[in-house]
Structures are given as C-alpha cells and as structure tokens.
Amino acid sequence: MVGEALLRTVTTFLAGIVFLVSLSIWFRNLKRNSQLRAVPTVGFSNSILSYLSFLRFNLDGFRMLKEGYEKTKPGLFKIATFRTWMVFSTSPELIEDVRKAPDNVLSRRRPAEEVLQTDYTLNYLNKRDHYQGHVILSQLTRIASTTFEDICEELVLTLDDNIPTTGKEWVEVPALEMTQRVICRVTNRVFVGAPLCRNRDYQALNLNFAINVMKFATVLRLFPDFLKPLVTRTISNLPSQFQREMEFIRPMYEERLAKMEELGDEKWDDGPNDMLMWLMNESKGVEKSLEGVARRMLGVNFAAIHTTSSTMTQVLYRLLANPEYVEPLRREVEAVVAEYGWTTDGMDKLHKIDSFVRETQRLDGLGIVVLVRMALRPFTFSNGITIPAGTYVAAPVGAIHTDEEVYTNPDEFDGFRFARLRESSEGLAGSKHQAGVTSPAHLSFGHGRHACPGRFFAATELKVILARIVTTYDLKLEEGKEIPRDLCFSSGRFPREAKMGEEDMTPCDSGRGTAWKIKST
Ligand code: HEM
Ligand SMILES: *[C@@H]1O[C@H](CO)[C@@H](O)[C@H](O)[C@H]1NC(C)=O
C-alpha cells in the first residue's frame, strides 16, 4: 500500500516536471517560430500542434523528410522536434554552408550532448577534451600491414566460432547477433589485442554499454538539467560499467605504464600498437589515468561497434535479397587474393566489394538525418535566410540518397553502381566513389571536418568481412522468409533480426529466430 502511494506521488511529480519542461519549451519555440517564418514547415507550425508533427516524425520520419525535400528543394524546410525546430538543407550549396560554418556558430557538440546526454552517460573526466577523434583518424586510418594481418587472423577465427558450419549442412545464423560478435571481436583486436578481444564478458560489456547509454539518455532527456546529477546517481548503471572496463584493461595499462617509466625519454620501438596504446600516449592530464583511458575506450567502442555491425547486417541482407551478386563478388575476391593475398593492397583492388558496401549504405544508412548541428548564434545561409540561435540544422540524408537528380534509378539497389562510376572516371577522380569517401551526395558518414573519423577503418572492416564471407560460405534466405524491415524510430534506422520483437535491440542473447542459412563452400 505504501509502495503504491509512493509510486503515485513519484509519478505525479515526474508528470509535473515533464509538463513544466514542455511548457517552457513551448514558449521558447513560439518565439523562434516567428523568426523562422521564411522557412517552410512540414507538418503543423503552430507550437502546440507541432507536437503532433513531432510525433509523426518519430514514427514516419523518412517519408516526412522526403516530402519536405521534394517540396522545397533547393531551399530549406523545417520540422518540429521536442525542444526546437530542425532546419534541413536540401541542396549541395546549403549543405556546404553547414559544413563550412565554424563550431562556435554551428556546434556539432551541442546536439550530441543533448541527444546522448554525454555529460552524464559517456561522462569523460575532461568533458571538453575530444582527442579520441584525432587518434582514430590519424592512427586507425593508417592501418599497418601487420595490423591488417591481425584483423584477418581474428576474422577467420571469429567467423568460425560464430558460424557453426559442419561441412555441407545448412545452418541457421542470426545475422545481427553474428555480425555484432564478429565486429566487436575484430575491432577490439585492434583496440586491445588478443586475448582480451576474445573474452565474452569484455565483448558483452562493450556491446551492452552502447545500448545502456542510449536507454539512459532517453530517460535523462525528460528531466531538467538541475535534476540530472541526482537521477544519474540514483538510477544509472553506467558507473559500474566504467569500473568493469577498468578492471579489464588494468593489467595491460599498468604493465605498459611501468615500461614507459622505465624507458623514460627513450622510444619504445617495438611497443604495442593498438587503441589502448594510442589513448595512453595521446591523452593529457586526468585523461591519462586508468579511469580516463577506460572511459574513452568505452566511448570509442560505443561509436565503432553498433554502427559497423548494423551496416554489416544490412550488407548481408542486401546480398541475401539479391543472390545474383554472390558469384561476381566471389570471383573478384578470388582473383584479387590470388594476386595480392589478404593485404591492404588487395583490399584496394576490390572495387565490386567496395561498391556493394557503399550502395548498401546509400539506401540503408543508419540514420535519416546527418550533419546535425545547433546554431549557437544567428546563422545566415548563402540563400540569405537567417535562423535564430537555438535552432538545429541537419541534412535529410535518406531523401538526398534517393533523389533522381543525384542518382539514376535512385530507388533501385544497384550493387555495382559505384564500381561502374569508378571505372568510367578519369585518373584519380574515381577514388571519390569509394566506400568511406563523403560528399554532399553521399552522407552516410557525415561530411566535412566532423565526418566520422572511423570511416576508413569501418569501410576496410566491412569489405574484408564481406570478402571473407562470400569466399568461405554459401548463403541463402530461409525458404518462405523475407528480409526483416528496418526498425525506424525518430532519426534512427536499424536492421532487425528476423522474427524478433522488442528484444531485438539486445545483443548477445541467443536462441532467437533466424532468416538465413549458411554453409561452407
Ligand atoms: C559503418 C560504420 C559507421 C557509420 C555509419 C558511422 C557514422 C558516423 C556519423 C554519421 C557520424 C557523425 C558525423 C557528423 O556529425 O557529421 C560519426 C561520428 C563519429 N564516429 Fe562514426 N560511423 C561508423 C563507424 C565508426 C567507427 C568504426 C569509429 C571508431 C573507430 C567511429 C567513430 C566515430 C567518432 C569518434 C565520431 C564523432 C566525431 C566527432 O564528434 O567529431 N565511427 N560516425
Ligand atoms: C607511445 O609513446 C612512446 C613514448 O613516447 C613511444 O616510444 C611509442 O612509440 C608510442 N607508441 C605508439 C603506438 O604510438
């Protein structure tokens, strides 16, 4: 009884807070709305009714953005979000305006802080320091040939573990779960090396951390700032995960630190070359501590694992839906491997594999908005329209990727589209059609200064995994099954496991239905 009364009080209290927050947002919105009159709206522009449009955006965002894009191209349009207006660029020029704007005018951090509640979730010791982006772009992009050998070795082992073929029998494999395990392990071979990358508990920690961050951020967004520290202290399970990550990397961290102290100013020439080492080397101040490095490691895993594994799942789904691609892909890989072996040089020659990955990203990219920025002060686009501080800007990536003025037959999956474009381009121009390369027409990794720093690594990983799979296995969709439709919510788009309900979002829980079968070739 006491429990029930308490629950009621707490619920009322929470409802009250949500109501007050909404009200104050509504008043702010009202003011901004009048300043945004020049920008056409998709949905209702009235502040209260705009919440209905926000609701629609959460459930049917892709079509809503497509509608706005087609009506207003080459201009701007806006839609309501929970807190403010989001203004969309529909032409390459307006996207370039966003790309070029300095961070103190259009901020990349602020939307991330708000959406992911990074101050309370990733909770870096020095919250203003973002050195890991530089580490990823500079170190991870230049994969050394020995590192690539490690990746290939780990890939063979983990595919073997996760695809339990027994020769010529078909076996069912859950695509999403399999790719999550494979990518977590292969990526962590480069982040922390073997044997830690093979530790199931370490893998589960890194996979689940990302999901817990998303969940907790969703809850926390409902609270006003002054209550967030309290809510975090009371219900967040993230601190215990920081603790566990610290315990996992402590032995390596301490051993390396001791060695570095012993060497003093001398260089450690044959020292370890992995993400842990780069983070230890490049961090400053509090970030150099075990705790600082452990949190960054979780943060880097957060950015790297689900993005890549979801994309890999989409790639496999596209292949299963279009089995006629298997043979040509297989032939390409076999020819290249015969000449170059499994090397980075060989990877560069896999134009069809590369194109297949890029085409999948074009149509199935993980989000329907990219280049999300917040105006910290009034910002004027090159078409003369000014938006007030506090407004969000973004690019409607799904609509751009399916615009017939940008791509011929835009709705058709054409796996070798980019390979053909590459072959027909003169000289070095062909390289702009490679997976990992961004432009205003290809925004899966964002574009410009803040484009995903892990994109070249991700492209390499996706390519080598696809190349391995087509040359090692036969695969087919299980009879009578279809590729599951993406799970779309708000600005996100995620592949699902076949035949699954809510629990799809939880990685690493076996025993769910599967839609495809696989056997050794
Ligand atoms: C297919 C896989 C991936 C996709 C689709 C993807 C996509 C993106 C996108 C769209 C952004 C935001 C860009 C913007 O705001 O304009 C981003 C940022 C980021 N990504 Fe990725 N990413 C992938 C893989 C990775 C990997 C493997 C890593 C690390 C090893 C990584 C690390 C990061 C980091 C650290 C940021 C933040 C950059 C910043 O704040 O400036 N990502 N990613
Ligand atoms: C890390 O720093 C040490 C000391 O400056 C250096 O000798 C070593 O080569 C660096 N390692 C990597 C992987 O950058």
XYZ file of C-alpha atoms and ligand atoms in Angstrom:
578
model
C 0.000 0.000 0.000
C 2.738 2.380 0.987
C 4.542 1.322 -2.171
C 1.549 2.224 -4.304
C 1.101 5.632 -2.726
C 4.774 6.342 -3.149
C 4.639 5.264 -6.764
C 1.684 7.580 -7.348
C 3.471 10.508 -5.770
C 6.603 9.888 -7.760
C 4.629 9.519 -10.993
C 2.709 12.730 -10.349
C 5.935 14.508 -9.551
C 7.556 13.271 -12.751
C 4.491 14.118 -14.844
C 4.573 17.614 -13.328
C 8.193 18.076 -14.285
C 7.616 16.861 -17.830
C 4.656 19.239 -18.114
C 6.653 22.239 -16.887
C 9.556 21.439 -19.172
C 7.184 21.137 -22.139
C 5.539 24.431 -21.278
C 8.799 26.341 -21.085
C 9.960 24.768 -24.332
C 6.693 25.686 -25.951
C 7.159 29.347 -25.062
C 10.687 29.370 -26.414
C 9.503 27.594 -29.542
C 6.768 30.135 -30.090
C 9.335 32.895 -30.140
C 11.636 31.065 -32.552
C 8.758 30.167 -34.797
C 8.129 33.780 -35.647
C 11.804 34.197 -36.528
C 11.654 31.166 -38.815
C 8.680 32.267 -40.856
C 10.735 32.346 -44.068
C 11.393 28.602 -43.797
C 8.506 26.373 -44.934
C 7.283 23.793 -42.423
C 6.470 20.138 -42.945
C 3.572 19.393 -40.620
C 1.993 21.938 -38.287
C 3.791 25.167 -37.476
C 1.543 26.104 -34.571
C 3.545 25.411 -31.423
C 1.094 23.047 -29.761
C 0.055 21.222 -32.917
C 3.702 20.965 -33.900
C 3.955 18.277 -31.223
C 1.697 16.150 -33.411
C 4.141 16.607 -36.252
C 6.967 15.696 -33.903
C 5.071 12.514 -33.090
C 4.729 11.771 -36.795
C 8.451 12.403 -37.299
C 9.238 9.737 -34.728
C 7.137 7.132 -36.494
C 7.342 8.109 -40.129
C 10.377 10.375 -40.356
C 11.731 9.114 -43.643
C 8.603 9.970 -45.625
C 8.145 13.249 -43.841
C 11.659 14.369 -44.766
C 11.217 13.140 -48.321
C 8.036 15.190 -48.572
C 9.763 18.325 -47.284
C 12.764 17.733 -49.506
C 10.748 17.356 -52.685
C 8.548 20.366 -51.990
C 11.306 22.789 -51.068
C 14.425 21.761 -52.995
C 16.790 23.662 -53.483
C 15.757 25.615 -50.382
C 15.318 24.969 -46.688
C 12.462 23.380 -44.766
C 11.826 22.794 -41.085
C 10.168 20.282 -38.820
C 9.408 20.442 -35.111
C 11.455 18.397 -32.686
C 10.754 18.017 -28.987
C 12.763 21.051 -27.999
C 13.204 23.221 -31.023
C 12.976 23.464 -34.811
C 15.220 21.477 -37.078
C 16.014 23.206 -40.372
C 17.050 20.998 -43.320
C 19.369 21.823 -46.211
C 18.204 20.346 -49.500
C 20.939 21.430 -51.924
C 24.699 20.862 -52.084
C 25.287 24.620 -51.581
C 23.246 24.721 -48.374
C 24.995 21.585 -47.126
C 28.340 23.228 -47.851
C 27.178 26.221 -45.760
C 26.714 23.857 -42.813
C 29.982 22.032 -43.408
C 31.951 25.291 -43.553
C 30.405 27.030 -40.550
C 32.773 27.255 -37.569
C 31.966 25.336 -34.386
C 31.210 28.443 -32.385
C 28.379 29.230 -34.818
C 27.018 25.771 -35.726
C 28.005 23.394 -32.972
C 28.481 19.664 -33.535
C 28.935 19.014 -29.792
C 25.730 20.524 -28.503
C 23.306 18.189 -30.295
C 25.434 15.186 -29.262
C 25.431 16.430 -25.682
C 21.684 16.757 -25.802
C 20.783 13.577 -27.661
C 23.266 11.299 -25.908
C 23.391 13.319 -22.678
C 27.143 12.768 -22.920
C 27.957 14.667 -19.714
C 26.085 12.005 -17.756
C 26.450 8.934 -19.949
C 29.915 8.779 -21.555
C 30.913 11.048 -18.697
C 34.511 11.719 -19.743
C 36.751 13.021 -16.978
C 37.602 16.086 -19.043
C 34.368 16.775 -20.870
C 35.813 19.432 -23.139
C 38.552 17.150 -24.469
C 37.746 15.148 -27.628
C 41.191 13.889 -28.510
C 39.996 10.398 -29.471
C 38.618 11.683 -32.805
C 42.118 12.705 -33.817
C 43.578 9.395 -32.604
C 41.046 7.450 -34.674
C 41.534 9.496 -37.809
C 45.314 9.575 -37.692
C 46.220 6.163 -36.254
C 43.339 3.865 -37.092
C 43.075 5.055 -40.693
C 46.685 4.192 -41.460
C 46.311 0.505 -40.773
C 49.765 -1.010 -40.763
C 50.159 -4.211 -42.757
C 50.835 -6.153 -39.562
C 47.615 -4.794 -38.072
C 45.751 -5.875 -41.178
C 47.202 -9.375 -40.789
C 45.882 -9.379 -37.222
C 42.439 -8.313 -38.423
C 42.346 -11.125 -40.987
C 43.523 -13.692 -38.473
C 40.910 -12.662 -35.921
C 38.211 -12.580 -38.570
C 38.841 -16.167 -39.635
C 38.713 -17.320 -36.012
C 35.586 -15.429 -35.081
C 33.654 -16.411 -38.222
C 34.498 -19.996 -37.377
C 33.221 -19.536 -33.833
C 30.043 -17.740 -34.802
C 29.039 -19.639 -37.921
C 28.979 -23.237 -36.713
C 29.006 -24.967 -40.098
C 29.691 -28.686 -40.042
C 30.682 -29.094 -43.674
C 27.921 -29.254 -46.215
C 24.934 -28.934 -43.868
C 22.997 -25.671 -43.911
C 22.951 -23.948 -40.531
C 20.820 -21.042 -39.396
C 22.643 -17.973 -38.208
C 21.146 -14.853 -36.584
C 22.605 -12.142 -38.812
C 22.595 -9.222 -36.411
C 23.877 -11.138 -33.431
C 26.575 -12.801 -35.521
C 27.838 -9.530 -37.003
C 27.837 -7.844 -33.595
C 30.021 -10.560 -32.148
C 32.301 -10.659 -35.170
C 32.762 -6.911 -35.375
C 33.177 -6.437 -31.650
C 35.933 -9.034 -31.618
C 37.736 -7.977 -34.796
C 37.601 -4.288 -33.842
C 38.869 -4.981 -30.362
C 41.749 -6.976 -31.773
C 42.906 -3.543 -32.970
C 41.777 -1.757 -29.800
C 43.136 -4.020 -27.062
C 44.608 -7.038 -28.875
C 44.269 -10.739 -28.142
C 43.358 -12.416 -25.858
C 41.159 -9.687 -24.328
C 39.208 -9.196 -27.584
C 38.094 -12.834 -27.291
C 36.770 -12.517 -23.761
C 32.986 -12.931 -23.921
C 32.397 -10.762 -20.857
C 34.530 -7.981 -22.274
C 32.614 -8.164 -25.565
C 29.250 -8.157 -23.800
C 30.311 -5.164 -21.697
C 31.196 -3.113 -24.770
C 28.113 -4.165 -26.737
C 25.746 -3.535 -23.856
C 27.351 -0.273 -22.794
C 26.197 1.362 -26.033
C 22.638 0.177 -25.518
C 22.624 1.282 -21.901
C 23.874 4.723 -22.920
C 21.020 5.099 -25.410
C 18.452 3.912 -22.873
C 19.657 6.091 -20.045
C 19.973 9.131 -22.317
C 16.331 8.684 -23.363
C 15.229 8.755 -19.718
C 17.510 11.610 -18.768
C 16.321 13.875 -21.576
C 12.951 14.131 -19.832
C 14.483 15.793 -16.778
C 15.509 19.418 -16.363
C 19.267 19.949 -16.010
C 19.265 20.565 -12.248
C 17.806 17.113 -11.553
C 20.141 15.198 -13.849
C 23.013 14.674 -11.377
C 20.547 13.271 -8.839
C 18.849 10.975 -11.365
C 22.247 9.779 -12.544
C 23.417 8.999 -9.009
C 20.216 7.137 -8.217
C 19.493 5.011 -11.250
C 22.432 4.973 -13.683
C 24.117 1.585 -14.142
C 26.874 3.132 -16.243
C 29.360 3.795 -13.378
C 29.558 0.087 -12.633
C 30.384 -0.478 -16.296
C 33.224 2.046 -16.142
C 34.509 0.066 -13.188
C 34.398 -3.205 -15.087
C 36.148 -1.769 -18.130
C 38.906 -0.504 -15.804
C 39.384 -3.965 -14.373
C 39.627 -5.468 -17.851
C 42.353 -3.144 -19.065
C 44.157 -2.568 -15.758
C 46.809 -5.300 -16.205
C 47.856 -4.037 -19.647
C 47.647 -0.406 -18.622
C 49.855 -0.868 -15.571
C 52.392 -3.027 -17.344
C 52.753 -0.518 -20.178
C 52.965 2.430 -17.824
C 55.759 0.731 -15.897
C 57.636 0.010 -19.120
C 57.236 3.610 -20.308
C 58.537 4.928 -16.987
C 61.492 2.600 -17.210
C 62.300 3.780 -20.755
C 61.947 7.455 -19.801
C 62.697 9.606 -22.855
C 63.786 6.643 -24.912
C 61.464 5.483 -27.669
C 59.584 2.215 -27.290
C 60.168 0.979 -30.806
C 58.661 -2.482 -30.812
C 55.988 -1.496 -28.297
C 52.298 -2.364 -28.627
C 50.439 -0.647 -31.454
C 46.747 -0.620 -30.550
C 43.996 1.776 -29.480
C 44.904 1.363 -25.814
C 48.471 2.467 -26.549
C 47.329 5.400 -28.707
C 44.942 6.565 -25.996
C 47.627 6.218 -23.328
C 50.070 8.170 -25.495
C 47.806 10.947 -26.697
C 45.759 11.692 -23.575
C 46.583 14.587 -21.269
C 46.044 15.370 -17.599
C 43.248 13.457 -15.856
C 42.536 11.637 -19.092
C 45.857 9.801 -18.734
C 44.639 7.927 -15.681
C 43.364 4.362 -15.919
C 39.871 5.660 -15.335
C 40.194 8.278 -18.068
C 41.528 5.793 -20.617
C 38.896 3.165 -19.701
C 36.065 5.629 -20.287
C 37.488 6.677 -23.658
C 37.811 3.037 -24.607
C 34.122 2.519 -23.877
C 33.353 5.712 -25.798
C 35.312 4.588 -28.856
C 33.616 1.183 -28.740
C 30.302 2.993 -28.438
C 30.973 4.865 -31.681
C 32.510 1.921 -33.526
C 30.650 -1.312 -32.864
C 26.907 -0.981 -33.417
C 27.336 1.409 -36.327
C 29.568 -1.031 -38.171
C 27.699 -4.198 -37.205
C 24.330 -2.747 -38.185
C 25.793 -1.737 -41.535
C 27.306 -5.192 -41.969
C 23.904 -6.731 -41.275
C 22.372 -4.501 -43.959
C 25.091 -5.620 -46.369
C 24.274 -9.273 -45.686
C 20.545 -8.635 -46.044
C 21.130 -6.966 -49.401
C 23.196 -9.927 -50.502
C 20.536 -12.395 -49.378
C 17.855 -10.412 -51.164
C 19.971 -10.197 -54.341
C 21.757 -13.564 -54.533
C 22.864 -12.933 -58.126
C 25.680 -10.793 -56.673
C 27.353 -13.671 -54.846
C 29.140 -15.130 -57.864
C 30.652 -11.925 -59.302
C 31.761 -10.828 -55.824
C 33.302 -14.199 -55.142
C 35.148 -14.166 -58.465
C 36.526 -10.709 -57.805
C 37.845 -11.659 -54.380
C 39.386 -14.894 -55.614
C 41.178 -13.130 -58.459
C 42.497 -10.355 -56.212
C 43.553 -12.702 -53.423
C 45.357 -14.930 -55.918
C 47.497 -11.970 -56.908
C 47.820 -9.914 -53.703
C 46.802 -12.217 -50.870
C 44.772 -10.831 -47.962
C 46.594 -7.498 -47.818
C 45.662 -3.825 -47.698
C 46.847 -3.525 -51.323
C 44.458 -6.313 -52.225
C 41.594 -4.580 -50.396
C 42.122 -1.501 -52.579
C 41.546 -3.635 -55.673
C 38.144 -4.965 -54.540
C 36.062 -2.456 -56.480
C 32.898 -4.554 -56.605
C 33.009 -5.399 -52.914
C 33.633 -1.739 -52.161
C 30.728 -0.662 -54.362
C 28.370 -3.170 -52.783
C 29.118 -1.773 -49.337
C 28.737 1.827 -50.470
C 25.479 1.122 -52.286
C 24.077 -0.571 -49.198
C 24.985 2.490 -47.159
C 23.367 4.747 -49.731
C 19.994 3.054 -49.340
C 20.139 1.635 -45.824
C 22.296 4.179 -43.987
C 21.775 4.111 -40.264
C 20.083 7.437 -39.785
C 17.703 9.608 -41.764
C 19.409 12.812 -40.634
C 23.109 13.674 -40.549
C 25.263 16.751 -40.047
C 23.124 17.692 -37.079
C 24.309 20.993 -35.642
C 22.929 23.559 -33.232
C 23.096 27.262 -34.022
C 24.815 28.952 -31.068
C 24.161 32.350 -32.631
C 22.038 33.508 -35.574
C 23.268 31.865 -38.763
C 22.697 33.061 -42.330
C 22.668 30.571 -45.191
C 24.022 31.501 -48.619
C 20.435 31.910 -49.847
C 20.060 34.812 -47.420
C 17.820 33.103 -44.862
C 18.813 33.604 -41.235
C 17.918 31.181 -38.470
C 17.960 32.158 -34.780
C 20.272 30.775 -32.096
C 18.946 27.555 -30.597
C 17.742 26.139 -33.920
C 19.012 22.783 -35.125
C 20.201 22.293 -38.681
C 20.696 18.975 -40.472
C 20.743 17.207 -43.842
C 17.948 14.771 -44.818
C 20.318 12.012 -45.872
C 17.683 9.457 -46.929
C 15.960 11.947 -49.212
C 19.235 13.057 -50.812
C 20.392 9.477 -51.355
C 17.144 8.676 -53.200
C 16.926 11.857 -55.295
C 16.778 11.082 -59.017
C 18.773 14.189 -59.823
C 21.583 12.818 -57.668
C 21.423 9.100 -58.591
C 19.902 7.430 -61.647
C 17.221 4.890 -60.700
C 17.638 6.022 -57.114
C 15.292 3.508 -55.503
C 16.894 0.534 -57.150
C 19.612 -1.391 -55.344
C 22.431 -1.460 -57.892
C 25.339 -3.168 -56.166
C 27.951 -2.266 -58.770
C 26.767 1.293 -59.349
C 29.857 2.826 -57.759
C 32.249 0.335 -59.343
C 30.986 1.471 -62.761
C 31.240 5.143 -61.816
C 34.763 4.491 -60.608
C 35.830 2.727 -63.783
C 34.360 5.426 -66.000
C 36.117 8.265 -64.138
C 39.414 9.661 -65.307
C 42.560 9.194 -63.232
C 42.237 9.787 -59.531
C 38.673 11.106 -59.797
C 37.405 7.532 -59.483
C 38.510 7.318 -55.884
C 35.735 9.668 -54.793
C 33.263 6.802 -55.349
C 34.957 4.583 -52.756
C 33.322 3.454 -49.546
C 34.371 5.832 -46.773
C 34.558 8.911 -49.004
C 31.940 11.566 -48.243
C 30.362 14.314 -50.360
C 27.120 16.337 -50.301
C 25.641 13.447 -52.327
C 26.936 10.684 -50.053
C 26.447 11.430 -46.407
C 26.366 8.084 -44.594
C 29.431 9.084 -42.594
C 28.529 12.762 -42.416
C 30.708 15.223 -44.308
C 33.493 17.721 -43.668
C 35.523 18.387 -40.576
C 33.318 16.326 -38.296
C 32.706 13.441 -40.666
C 33.115 10.112 -38.922
C 36.835 9.712 -38.141
C 36.440 5.922 -38.175
C 35.015 5.774 -41.698
C 38.063 4.384 -43.487
C 38.573 1.754 -40.830
C 34.875 0.871 -40.949
C 34.986 0.585 -44.755
C 38.018 -1.711 -44.570
C 36.356 -3.876 -41.955
C 33.079 -4.144 -43.881
C 34.928 -5.014 -47.074
C 37.170 -7.675 -45.613
C 34.250 -9.318 -43.803
C 32.093 -9.367 -46.947
C 35.037 -10.690 -48.973
C 35.641 -13.465 -46.446
C 32.006 -14.433 -46.233
C 31.422 -14.707 -49.987
C 34.553 -16.796 -50.464
C 34.024 -19.073 -47.450
C 30.282 -19.702 -47.399
C 27.202 -20.240 -49.479
C 24.291 -18.339 -48.107
C 20.602 -18.209 -48.803
C 17.490 -16.839 -47.274
C 15.490 -19.461 -45.489
C 12.537 -20.617 -47.578
C 9.383 -18.612 -47.111
C 11.209 -15.903 -45.137
C 11.690 -12.284 -46.005
C 14.352 -9.806 -45.073
C 13.029 -8.119 -41.932
C 12.114 -4.496 -42.393
C 14.254 -1.892 -40.666
C 13.293 -0.638 -37.277
C 12.736 3.083 -37.678
C 12.335 5.366 -34.771
C 12.940 9.090 -34.660
C 16.059 9.837 -36.704
C 17.448 6.308 -36.393
C 17.111 3.349 -38.699
C 18.304 -0.068 -37.580
C 18.285 -3.513 -39.122
C 16.374 -6.128 -37.193
C 16.985 -9.744 -36.553
C 14.452 -11.820 -38.423
C 11.396 -12.809 -36.429
C 12.032 -10.736 -33.441
C 10.152 -8.472 -31.135
C 11.375 -5.811 -28.749
C 14.354 -7.766 -27.534
C 15.989 -7.291 -30.931
C 17.852 -4.424 -29.553
C 19.665 -6.568 -27.008
C 22.780 -8.144 -28.427
C 24.222 -11.435 -27.424
C 21.107 -13.279 -26.381
C 20.947 -16.456 -28.357
C 18.056 -18.629 -29.348
C 16.078 -16.226 -31.499
C 14.682 -16.976 -34.924
C 16.871 -16.633 -37.941
C 16.114 -15.875 -41.536
C 19.109 -17.162 -43.369
C 21.169 -20.231 -43.697
C 24.777 -20.620 -44.418
C 27.166 -23.449 -45.269
C 30.811 -23.778 -46.142
C 31.595 -23.533 -49.830
C 29.602 1.893 -40.761
C 30.026 2.364 -39.620
C 29.905 3.797 -39.164
C 28.991 4.753 -39.503
C 27.803 4.638 -40.452
C 29.367 5.961 -38.780
C 28.704 7.174 -38.900
C 29.057 8.323 -38.225
C 28.389 9.597 -38.385
C 27.226 9.876 -39.330
C 28.989 10.477 -37.540
C 28.608 11.959 -37.316
C 29.211 12.882 -38.336
C 28.611 14.278 -38.278
O 28.128 14.714 -37.248
O 28.633 14.957 -39.288
C 30.024 9.746 -36.830
C 30.836 10.291 -35.855
C 31.813 9.592 -35.182
N 32.223 8.296 -35.443
Fe 31.430 7.032 -36.806
N 30.472 5.704 -38.014
C 30.843 4.397 -38.221
C 31.920 3.736 -37.671
C 32.806 4.286 -36.766
C 33.987 3.635 -36.244
C 34.476 2.251 -36.647
C 34.547 4.507 -35.341
C 35.782 4.373 -34.478
C 36.706 3.557 -34.580
C 33.728 5.698 -35.308
C 33.961 6.810 -34.517
C 33.254 7.998 -34.567
C 33.507 9.139 -33.694
C 34.544 9.217 -32.578
C 32.602 10.151 -34.092
C 32.463 11.551 -33.505
C 33.224 12.563 -34.307
C 33.101 13.988 -33.760
O 32.453 14.195 -32.758
O 33.670 14.901 -34.376
N 32.692 5.540 -36.192
N 30.057 8.440 -37.276
C 53.860 5.732 -27.414
O 54.762 6.633 -26.796
C 56.070 6.108 -26.585
C 56.846 7.111 -25.759
O 56.756 8.389 -26.316
C 56.713 5.819 -27.946
O 58.001 5.312 -27.781
C 55.837 4.796 -28.679
O 56.336 4.562 -29.978
C 54.386 5.289 -28.778
N 53.576 4.206 -29.294
C 52.674 4.358 -30.257
C 51.978 3.131 -30.707
O 52.422 5.437 -30.773
